CSV table of C-alpha atoms (C1' of nucleotides) in Angstrom, one decimal:
chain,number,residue,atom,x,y,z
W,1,UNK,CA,-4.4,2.5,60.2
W,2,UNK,CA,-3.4,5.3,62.5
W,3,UNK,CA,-1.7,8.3,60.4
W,4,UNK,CA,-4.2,9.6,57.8
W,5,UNK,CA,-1.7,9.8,54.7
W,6,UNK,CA,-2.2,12.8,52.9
W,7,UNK,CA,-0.8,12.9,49.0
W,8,UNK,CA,-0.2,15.8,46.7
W,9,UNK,CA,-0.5,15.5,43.0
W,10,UNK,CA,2.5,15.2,42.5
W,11,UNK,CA,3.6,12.3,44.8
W,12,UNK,CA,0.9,9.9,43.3
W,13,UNK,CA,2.5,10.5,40.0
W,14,UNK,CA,6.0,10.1,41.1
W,15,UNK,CA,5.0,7.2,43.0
W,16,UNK,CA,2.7,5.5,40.1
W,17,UNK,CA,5.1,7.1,36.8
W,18,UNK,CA,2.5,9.2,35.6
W,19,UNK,CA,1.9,12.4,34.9
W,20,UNK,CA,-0.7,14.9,36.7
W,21,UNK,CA,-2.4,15.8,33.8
W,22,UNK,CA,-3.3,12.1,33.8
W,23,UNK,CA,-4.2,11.9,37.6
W,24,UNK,CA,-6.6,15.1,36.2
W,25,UNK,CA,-7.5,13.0,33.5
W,26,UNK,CA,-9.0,10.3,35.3
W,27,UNK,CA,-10.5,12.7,37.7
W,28,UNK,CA,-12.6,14.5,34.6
W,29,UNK,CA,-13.5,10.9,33.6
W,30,UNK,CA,-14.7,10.2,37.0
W,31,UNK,CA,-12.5,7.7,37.5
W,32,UNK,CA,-11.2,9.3,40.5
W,33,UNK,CA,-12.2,11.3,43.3
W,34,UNK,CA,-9.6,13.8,45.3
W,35,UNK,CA,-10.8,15.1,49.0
W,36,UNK,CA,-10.7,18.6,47.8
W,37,UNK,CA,-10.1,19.2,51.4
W,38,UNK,CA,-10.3,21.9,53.7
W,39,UNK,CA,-11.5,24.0,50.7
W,40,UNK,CA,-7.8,24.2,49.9
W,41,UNK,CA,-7.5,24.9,46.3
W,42,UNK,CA,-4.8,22.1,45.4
W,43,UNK,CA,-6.2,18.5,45.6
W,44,UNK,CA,-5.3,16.2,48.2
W,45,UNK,CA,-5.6,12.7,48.3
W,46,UNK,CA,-6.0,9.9,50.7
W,47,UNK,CA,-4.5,6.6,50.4
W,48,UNK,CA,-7.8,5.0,48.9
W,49,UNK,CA,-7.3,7.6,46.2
W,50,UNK,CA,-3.7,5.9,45.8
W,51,UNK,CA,-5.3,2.2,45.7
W,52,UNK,CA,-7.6,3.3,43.2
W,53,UNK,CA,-5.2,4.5,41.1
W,54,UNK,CA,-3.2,1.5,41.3
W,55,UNK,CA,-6.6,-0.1,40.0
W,56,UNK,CA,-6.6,1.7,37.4
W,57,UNK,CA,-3.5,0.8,36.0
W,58,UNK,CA,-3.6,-2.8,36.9
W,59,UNK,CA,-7.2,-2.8,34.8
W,60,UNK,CA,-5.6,-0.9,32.0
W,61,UNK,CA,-2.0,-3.7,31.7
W,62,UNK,CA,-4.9,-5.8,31.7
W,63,UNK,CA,-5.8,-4.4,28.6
W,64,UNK,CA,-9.2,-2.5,29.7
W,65,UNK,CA,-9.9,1.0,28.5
W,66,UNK,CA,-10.6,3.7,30.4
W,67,UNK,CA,-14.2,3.4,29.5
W,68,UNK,CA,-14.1,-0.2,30.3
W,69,UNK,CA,-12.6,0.8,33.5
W,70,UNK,CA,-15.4,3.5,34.7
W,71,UNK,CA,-17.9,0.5,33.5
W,72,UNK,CA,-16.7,-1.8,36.2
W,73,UNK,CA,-16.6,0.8,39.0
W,74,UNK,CA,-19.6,2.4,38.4
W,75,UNK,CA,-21.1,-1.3,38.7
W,76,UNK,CA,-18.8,-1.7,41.8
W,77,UNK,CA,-20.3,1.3,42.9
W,78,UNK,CA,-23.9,0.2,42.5
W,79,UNK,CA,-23.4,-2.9,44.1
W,80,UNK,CA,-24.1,-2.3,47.5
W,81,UNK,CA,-28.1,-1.7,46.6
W,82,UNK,CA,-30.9,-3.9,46.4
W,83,UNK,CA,-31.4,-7.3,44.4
W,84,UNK,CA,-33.1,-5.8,41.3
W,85,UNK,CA,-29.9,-3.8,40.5
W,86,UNK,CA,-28.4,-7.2,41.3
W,87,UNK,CA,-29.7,-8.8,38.5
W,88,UNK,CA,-29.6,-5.9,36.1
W,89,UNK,CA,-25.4,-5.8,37.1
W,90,UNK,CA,-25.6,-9.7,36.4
W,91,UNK,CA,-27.0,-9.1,33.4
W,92,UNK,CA,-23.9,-6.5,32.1
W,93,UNK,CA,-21.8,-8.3,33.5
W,94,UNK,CA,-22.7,-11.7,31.4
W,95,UNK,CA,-23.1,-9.6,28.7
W,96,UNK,CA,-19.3,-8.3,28.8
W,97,UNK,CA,-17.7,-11.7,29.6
W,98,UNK,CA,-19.5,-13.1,25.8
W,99,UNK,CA,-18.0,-10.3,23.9
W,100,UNK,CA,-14.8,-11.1,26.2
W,101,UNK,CA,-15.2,-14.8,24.8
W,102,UNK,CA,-15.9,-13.9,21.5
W,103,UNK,CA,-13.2,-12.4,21.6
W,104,UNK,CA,-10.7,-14.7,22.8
W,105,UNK,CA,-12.5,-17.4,20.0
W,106,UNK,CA,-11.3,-15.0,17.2
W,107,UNK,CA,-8.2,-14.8,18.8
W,108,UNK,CA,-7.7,-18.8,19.4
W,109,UNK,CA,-8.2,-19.1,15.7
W,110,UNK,CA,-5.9,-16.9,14.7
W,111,UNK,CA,-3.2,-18.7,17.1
W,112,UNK,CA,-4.5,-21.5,15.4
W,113,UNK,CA,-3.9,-20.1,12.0
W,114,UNK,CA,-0.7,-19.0,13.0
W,115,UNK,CA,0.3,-22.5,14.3
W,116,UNK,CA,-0.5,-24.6,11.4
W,117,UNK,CA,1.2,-21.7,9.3
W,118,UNK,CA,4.3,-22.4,11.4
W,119,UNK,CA,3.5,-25.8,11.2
W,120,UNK,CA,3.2,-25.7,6.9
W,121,UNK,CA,6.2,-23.6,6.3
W,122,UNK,CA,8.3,-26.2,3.8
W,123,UNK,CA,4.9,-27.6,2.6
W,124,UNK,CA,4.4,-24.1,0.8
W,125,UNK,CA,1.3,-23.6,-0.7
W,126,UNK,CA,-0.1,-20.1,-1.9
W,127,UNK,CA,-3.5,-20.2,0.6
W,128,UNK,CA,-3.8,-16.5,0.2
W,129,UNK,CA,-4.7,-16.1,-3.1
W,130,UNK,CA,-6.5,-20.0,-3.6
W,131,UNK,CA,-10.0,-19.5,-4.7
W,132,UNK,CA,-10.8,-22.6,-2.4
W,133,UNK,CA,-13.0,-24.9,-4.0
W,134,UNK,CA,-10.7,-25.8,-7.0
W,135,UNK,CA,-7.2,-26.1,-4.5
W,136,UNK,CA,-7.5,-30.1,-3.0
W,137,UNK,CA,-5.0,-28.9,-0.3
W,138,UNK,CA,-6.4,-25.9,0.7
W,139,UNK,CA,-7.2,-25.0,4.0
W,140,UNK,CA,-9.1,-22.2,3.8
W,141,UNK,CA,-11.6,-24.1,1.2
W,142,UNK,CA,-14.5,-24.5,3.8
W,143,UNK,CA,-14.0,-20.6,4.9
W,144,UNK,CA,-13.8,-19.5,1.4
W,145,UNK,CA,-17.5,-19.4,-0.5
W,146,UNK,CA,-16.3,-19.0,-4.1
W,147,UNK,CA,-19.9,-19.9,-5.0
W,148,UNK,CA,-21.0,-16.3,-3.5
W,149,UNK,CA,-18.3,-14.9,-5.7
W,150,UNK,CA,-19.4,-16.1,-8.8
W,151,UNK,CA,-23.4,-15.7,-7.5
W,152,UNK,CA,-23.1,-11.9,-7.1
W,153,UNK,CA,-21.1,-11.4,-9.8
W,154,UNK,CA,-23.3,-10.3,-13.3
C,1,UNK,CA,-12.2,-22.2,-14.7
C,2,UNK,CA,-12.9,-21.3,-18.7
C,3,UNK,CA,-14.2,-17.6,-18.6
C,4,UNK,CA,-11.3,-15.0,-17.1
C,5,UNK,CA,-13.9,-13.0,-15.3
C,6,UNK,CA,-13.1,-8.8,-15.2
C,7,UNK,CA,-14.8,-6.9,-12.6
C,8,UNK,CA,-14.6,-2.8,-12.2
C,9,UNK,CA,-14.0,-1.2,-8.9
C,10,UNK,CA,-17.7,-0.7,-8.2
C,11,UNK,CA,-18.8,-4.6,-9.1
C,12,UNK,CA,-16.2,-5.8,-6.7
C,13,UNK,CA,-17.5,-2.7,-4.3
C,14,UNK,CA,-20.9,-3.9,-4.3
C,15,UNK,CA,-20.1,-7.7,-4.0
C,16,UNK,CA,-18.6,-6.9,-1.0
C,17,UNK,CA,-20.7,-4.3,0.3
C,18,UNK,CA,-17.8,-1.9,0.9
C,19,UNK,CA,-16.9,1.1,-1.1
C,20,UNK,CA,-14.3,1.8,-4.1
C,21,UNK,CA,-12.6,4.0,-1.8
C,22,UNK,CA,-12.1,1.0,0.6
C,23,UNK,CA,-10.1,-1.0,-2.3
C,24,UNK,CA,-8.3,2.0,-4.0
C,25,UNK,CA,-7.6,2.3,0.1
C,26,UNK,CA,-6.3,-1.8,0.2
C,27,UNK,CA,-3.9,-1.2,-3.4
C,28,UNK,CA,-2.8,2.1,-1.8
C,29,UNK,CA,-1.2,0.1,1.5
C,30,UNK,CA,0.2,-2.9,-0.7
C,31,UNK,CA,-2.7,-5.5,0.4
C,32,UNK,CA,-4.0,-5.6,-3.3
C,33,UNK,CA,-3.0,-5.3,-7.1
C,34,UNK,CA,-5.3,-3.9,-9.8
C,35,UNK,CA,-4.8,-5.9,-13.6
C,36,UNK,CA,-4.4,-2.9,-14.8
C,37,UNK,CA,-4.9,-4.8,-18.2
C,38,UNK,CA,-4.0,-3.5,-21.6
C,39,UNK,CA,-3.4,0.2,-20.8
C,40,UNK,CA,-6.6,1.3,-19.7
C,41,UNK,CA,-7.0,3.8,-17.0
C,42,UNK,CA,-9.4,2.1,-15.3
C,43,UNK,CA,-9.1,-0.7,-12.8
C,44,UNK,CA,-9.7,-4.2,-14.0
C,45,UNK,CA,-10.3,-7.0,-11.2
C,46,UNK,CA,-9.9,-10.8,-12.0
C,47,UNK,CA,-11.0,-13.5,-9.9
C,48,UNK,CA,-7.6,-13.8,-8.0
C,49,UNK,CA,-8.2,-10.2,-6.8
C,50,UNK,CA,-11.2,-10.6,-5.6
C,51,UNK,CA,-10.5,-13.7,-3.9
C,52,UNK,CA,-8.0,-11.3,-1.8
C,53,UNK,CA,-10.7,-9.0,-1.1
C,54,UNK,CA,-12.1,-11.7,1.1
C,55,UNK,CA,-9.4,-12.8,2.4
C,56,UNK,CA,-8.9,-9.2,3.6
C,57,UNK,CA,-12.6,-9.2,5.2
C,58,UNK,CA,-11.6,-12.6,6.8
C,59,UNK,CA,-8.6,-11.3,8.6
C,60,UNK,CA,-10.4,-8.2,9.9
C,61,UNK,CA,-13.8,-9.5,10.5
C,62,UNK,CA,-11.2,-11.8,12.4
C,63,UNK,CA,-9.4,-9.0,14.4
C,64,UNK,CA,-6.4,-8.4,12.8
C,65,UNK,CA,-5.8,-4.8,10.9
C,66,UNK,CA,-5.0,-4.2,7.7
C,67,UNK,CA,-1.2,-3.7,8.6
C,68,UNK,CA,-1.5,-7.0,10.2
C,69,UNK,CA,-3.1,-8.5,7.1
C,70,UNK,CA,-0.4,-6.4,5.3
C,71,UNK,CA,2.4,-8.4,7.4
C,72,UNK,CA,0.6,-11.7,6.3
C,73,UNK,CA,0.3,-11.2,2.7
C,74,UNK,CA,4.2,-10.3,2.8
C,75,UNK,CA,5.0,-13.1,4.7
C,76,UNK,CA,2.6,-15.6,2.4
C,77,UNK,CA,4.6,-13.9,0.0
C,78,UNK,CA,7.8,-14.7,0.8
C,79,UNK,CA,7.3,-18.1,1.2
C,80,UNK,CA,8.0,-19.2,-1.9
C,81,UNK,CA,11.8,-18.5,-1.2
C,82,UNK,CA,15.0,-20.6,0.2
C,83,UNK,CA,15.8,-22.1,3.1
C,84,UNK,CA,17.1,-19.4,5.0
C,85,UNK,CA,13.9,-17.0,4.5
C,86,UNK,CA,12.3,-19.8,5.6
C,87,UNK,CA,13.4,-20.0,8.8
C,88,UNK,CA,13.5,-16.2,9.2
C,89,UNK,CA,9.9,-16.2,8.6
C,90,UNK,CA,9.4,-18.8,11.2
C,91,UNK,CA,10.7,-16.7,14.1
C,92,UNK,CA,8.6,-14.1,12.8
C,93,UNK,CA,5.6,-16.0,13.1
C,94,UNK,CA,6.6,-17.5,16.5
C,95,UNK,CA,7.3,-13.6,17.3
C,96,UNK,CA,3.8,-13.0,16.4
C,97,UNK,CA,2.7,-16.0,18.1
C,98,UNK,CA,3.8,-15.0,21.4
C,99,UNK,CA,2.2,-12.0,20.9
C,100,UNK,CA,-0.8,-13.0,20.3
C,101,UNK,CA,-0.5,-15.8,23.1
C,102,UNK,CA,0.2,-13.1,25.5
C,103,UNK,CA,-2.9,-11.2,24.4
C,104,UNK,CA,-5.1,-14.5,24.9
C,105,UNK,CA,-3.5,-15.0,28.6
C,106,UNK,CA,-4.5,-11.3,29.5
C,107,UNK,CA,-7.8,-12.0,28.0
C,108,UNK,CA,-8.6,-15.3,29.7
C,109,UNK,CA,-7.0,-13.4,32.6
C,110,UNK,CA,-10.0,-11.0,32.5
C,111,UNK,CA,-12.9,-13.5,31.4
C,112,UNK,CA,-11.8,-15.2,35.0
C,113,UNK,CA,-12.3,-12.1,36.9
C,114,UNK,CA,-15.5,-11.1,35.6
C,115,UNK,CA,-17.0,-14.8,36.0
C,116,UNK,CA,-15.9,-14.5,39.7
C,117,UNK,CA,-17.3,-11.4,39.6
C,118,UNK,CA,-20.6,-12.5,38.6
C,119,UNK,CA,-20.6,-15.4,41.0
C,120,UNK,CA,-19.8,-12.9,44.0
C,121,UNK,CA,-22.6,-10.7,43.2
C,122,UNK,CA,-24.5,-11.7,46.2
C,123,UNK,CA,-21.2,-11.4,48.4
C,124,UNK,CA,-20.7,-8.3,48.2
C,125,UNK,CA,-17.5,-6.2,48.6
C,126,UNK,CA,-16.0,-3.3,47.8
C,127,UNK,CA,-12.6,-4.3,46.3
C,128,UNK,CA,-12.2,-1.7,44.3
C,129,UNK,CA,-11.4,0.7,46.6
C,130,UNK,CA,-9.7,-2.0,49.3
C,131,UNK,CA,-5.9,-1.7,49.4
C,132,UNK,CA,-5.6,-5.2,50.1
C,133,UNK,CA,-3.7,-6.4,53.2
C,134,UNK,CA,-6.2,-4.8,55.8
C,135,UNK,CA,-9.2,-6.9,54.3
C,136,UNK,CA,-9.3,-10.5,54.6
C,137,UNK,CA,-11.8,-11.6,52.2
C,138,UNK,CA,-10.5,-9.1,49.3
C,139,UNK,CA,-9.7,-11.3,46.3
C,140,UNK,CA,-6.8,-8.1,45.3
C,141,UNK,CA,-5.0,-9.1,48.1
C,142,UNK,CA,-2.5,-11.0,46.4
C,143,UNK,CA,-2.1,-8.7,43.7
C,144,UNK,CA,-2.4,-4.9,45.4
C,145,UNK,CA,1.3,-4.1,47.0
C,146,UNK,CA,0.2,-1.4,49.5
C,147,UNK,CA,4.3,-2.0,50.6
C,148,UNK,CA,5.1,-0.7,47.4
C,149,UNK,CA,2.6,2.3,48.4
C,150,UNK,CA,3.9,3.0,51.1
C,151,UNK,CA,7.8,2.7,50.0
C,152,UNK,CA,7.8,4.8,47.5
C,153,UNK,CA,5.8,7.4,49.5
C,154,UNK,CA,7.7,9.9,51.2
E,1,DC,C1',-21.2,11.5,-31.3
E,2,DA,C1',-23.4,13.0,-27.5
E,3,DT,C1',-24.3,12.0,-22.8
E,4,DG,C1',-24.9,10.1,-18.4
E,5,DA,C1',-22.9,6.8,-15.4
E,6,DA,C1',-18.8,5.4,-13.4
E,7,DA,C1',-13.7,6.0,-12.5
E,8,DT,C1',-9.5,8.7,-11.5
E,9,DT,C1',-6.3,11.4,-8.5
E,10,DG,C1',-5.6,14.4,-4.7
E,11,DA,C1',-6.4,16.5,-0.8
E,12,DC,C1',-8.4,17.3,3.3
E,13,DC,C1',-11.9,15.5,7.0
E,14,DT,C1',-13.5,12.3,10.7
E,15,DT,C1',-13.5,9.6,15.1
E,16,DT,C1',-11.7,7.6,19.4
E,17,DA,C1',-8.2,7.1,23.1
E,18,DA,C1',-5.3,8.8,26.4
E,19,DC,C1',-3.1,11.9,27.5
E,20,DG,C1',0.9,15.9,26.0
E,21,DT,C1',1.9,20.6,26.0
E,22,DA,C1',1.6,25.4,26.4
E,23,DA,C1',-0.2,29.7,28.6
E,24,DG,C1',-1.0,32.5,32.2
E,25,DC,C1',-2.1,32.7,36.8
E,26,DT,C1',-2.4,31.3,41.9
E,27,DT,C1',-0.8,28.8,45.9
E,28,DT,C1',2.6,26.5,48.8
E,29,DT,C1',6.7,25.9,50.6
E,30,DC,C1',11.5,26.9,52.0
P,1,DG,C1',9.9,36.6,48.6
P,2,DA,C1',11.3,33.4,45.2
P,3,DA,C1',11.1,29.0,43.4
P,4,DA,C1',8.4,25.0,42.9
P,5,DA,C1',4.2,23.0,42.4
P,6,DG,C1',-0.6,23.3,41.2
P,7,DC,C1',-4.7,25.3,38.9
P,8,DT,C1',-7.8,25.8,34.7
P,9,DT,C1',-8.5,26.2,29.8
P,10,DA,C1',-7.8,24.7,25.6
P,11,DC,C1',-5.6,23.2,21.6
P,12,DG,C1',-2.3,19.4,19.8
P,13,DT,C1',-1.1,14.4,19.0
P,14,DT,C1',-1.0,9.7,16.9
P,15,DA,C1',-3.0,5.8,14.5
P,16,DA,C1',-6.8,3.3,11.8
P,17,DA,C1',-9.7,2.9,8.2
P,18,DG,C1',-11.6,4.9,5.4
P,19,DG,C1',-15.3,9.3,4.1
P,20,DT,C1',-16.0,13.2,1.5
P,21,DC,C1',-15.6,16.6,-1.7
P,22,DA,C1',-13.8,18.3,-6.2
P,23,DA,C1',-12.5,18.8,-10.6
P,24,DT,C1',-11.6,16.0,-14.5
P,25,DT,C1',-11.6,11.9,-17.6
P,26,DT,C1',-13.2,7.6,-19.4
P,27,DC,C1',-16.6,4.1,-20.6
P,28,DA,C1',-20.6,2.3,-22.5
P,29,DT,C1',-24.6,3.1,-25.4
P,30,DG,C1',-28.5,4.7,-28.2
DNA sequence: CATGAAATTGACCTTTAACGTAAGCTTTTC
DNA sequence: GAAAAGCTTACGTTAAAGGTCAATTTCATG
């Protein structure tokens, strides 16, 4: 609260175990601002430039792309204005967490999948290759349409 | 179950709206097997081939990709032998488990911050750029180390 | 048997992500 | 006044899942 830190380059990437060109990197992206300051040509940076970094890779462990990333603080960005913007954000931001949940459906049924795999593995049974309708034991028989098969076909 | 049905490249291609490069693709990784029947130096498709096909489009409509599928179909495979395969193959599954468990955690993970996200619209505040202990109300508190900042500054 | 449609192999091309790496030059810092 | 660090520019990288020629061959059919 009372010294202004001042970084270099290179002690953000030390401190964070990244490289410059990546600190650059998200800087070109817009990810990141430095203070450019005191028209000095190398870029200095301020402790909120540090925290914002540290963002960024928490986001990113998270499993967030860069992209994803400049999303969410350009919307953080926008959200100190009015209540139309508001709504718009509400509206991205509802439409991100349904893919996100769409997302995590597909992946609870592959856990599923997996499971039951686990689950069947001295009850063999050769599911990959089962047409579906003709295997009684056959789990994949209400995911498998053998009727479109045999409809396309000539 | 009385006809043995034959299909070229291109019937299977337009049955499943993808392209004879995209199965000449699928034989060249291992994911599928042509008849190859009586010499010919064309590729013959029976039933049991396409029936793969869709599993294939399953599993990546699904998420997974076509190594992953790949890893399946090997495993499937392999099922078929003794004992101690078996139980081989169920570490590998619980391996892949874990993995995929992990994945849903950091998704879920996500899916919570942006609902709180979208519930705090009206509250506004700029956590992005807050390093965390200074700001009461900042939800990153608890996650942003500005010790570890400052340590590992000069 | 002639011919057009469909298949074959092989090789290179494409796109996106998140930087890596090198070159040549300038600026700080000791 | 060097060495160390930084700067810009620009091309390289890796992996996925095929796409796109190209030159040649085979299949099906009247």
């Amino acid at each position: 609260m009372s010294e202004e830190a001042s970084y270099k380059i290179g002690d953000l990437a030390r401190m964070f175990g990244i490289t410059a060109r990546a600190i650059r990197y998200y800087e070109e992206l817009g990810l990141l601002e430095s203070d450019d300051r005191d028209g000095s040509e190398h870029r200095r940076y301020s402790e909120r430039n540090a925290v914002r970094i540290k963002r960024i890779q928490q986001l990113k462990d998270y499993g967030l792309t860069l992209a994803e990333i400049h999303e969410l603080f350009d919307l953080a960005k926008n959200d100190r204005t009015g209540d139309s913007v508001r709504t718009s954000l509400a509206a991205k931001y509802r439409a991100r967490l349904e893919d996100a949940e769409h997302r995590r459906a597909a992946l609870d049924g592959y856990i599923e999948d997996l499971s039951w795999h686990i689950e069947q593995l001295d009850k063999v049974h050769d599911f990959f290759d089962c047409p579906g309708a003709a295997c009684a034991s056959c789990r994949w028989s209400d995911r498998c349409d053998v009727r479109l098969l045999v409809a396309k076909g000539s």
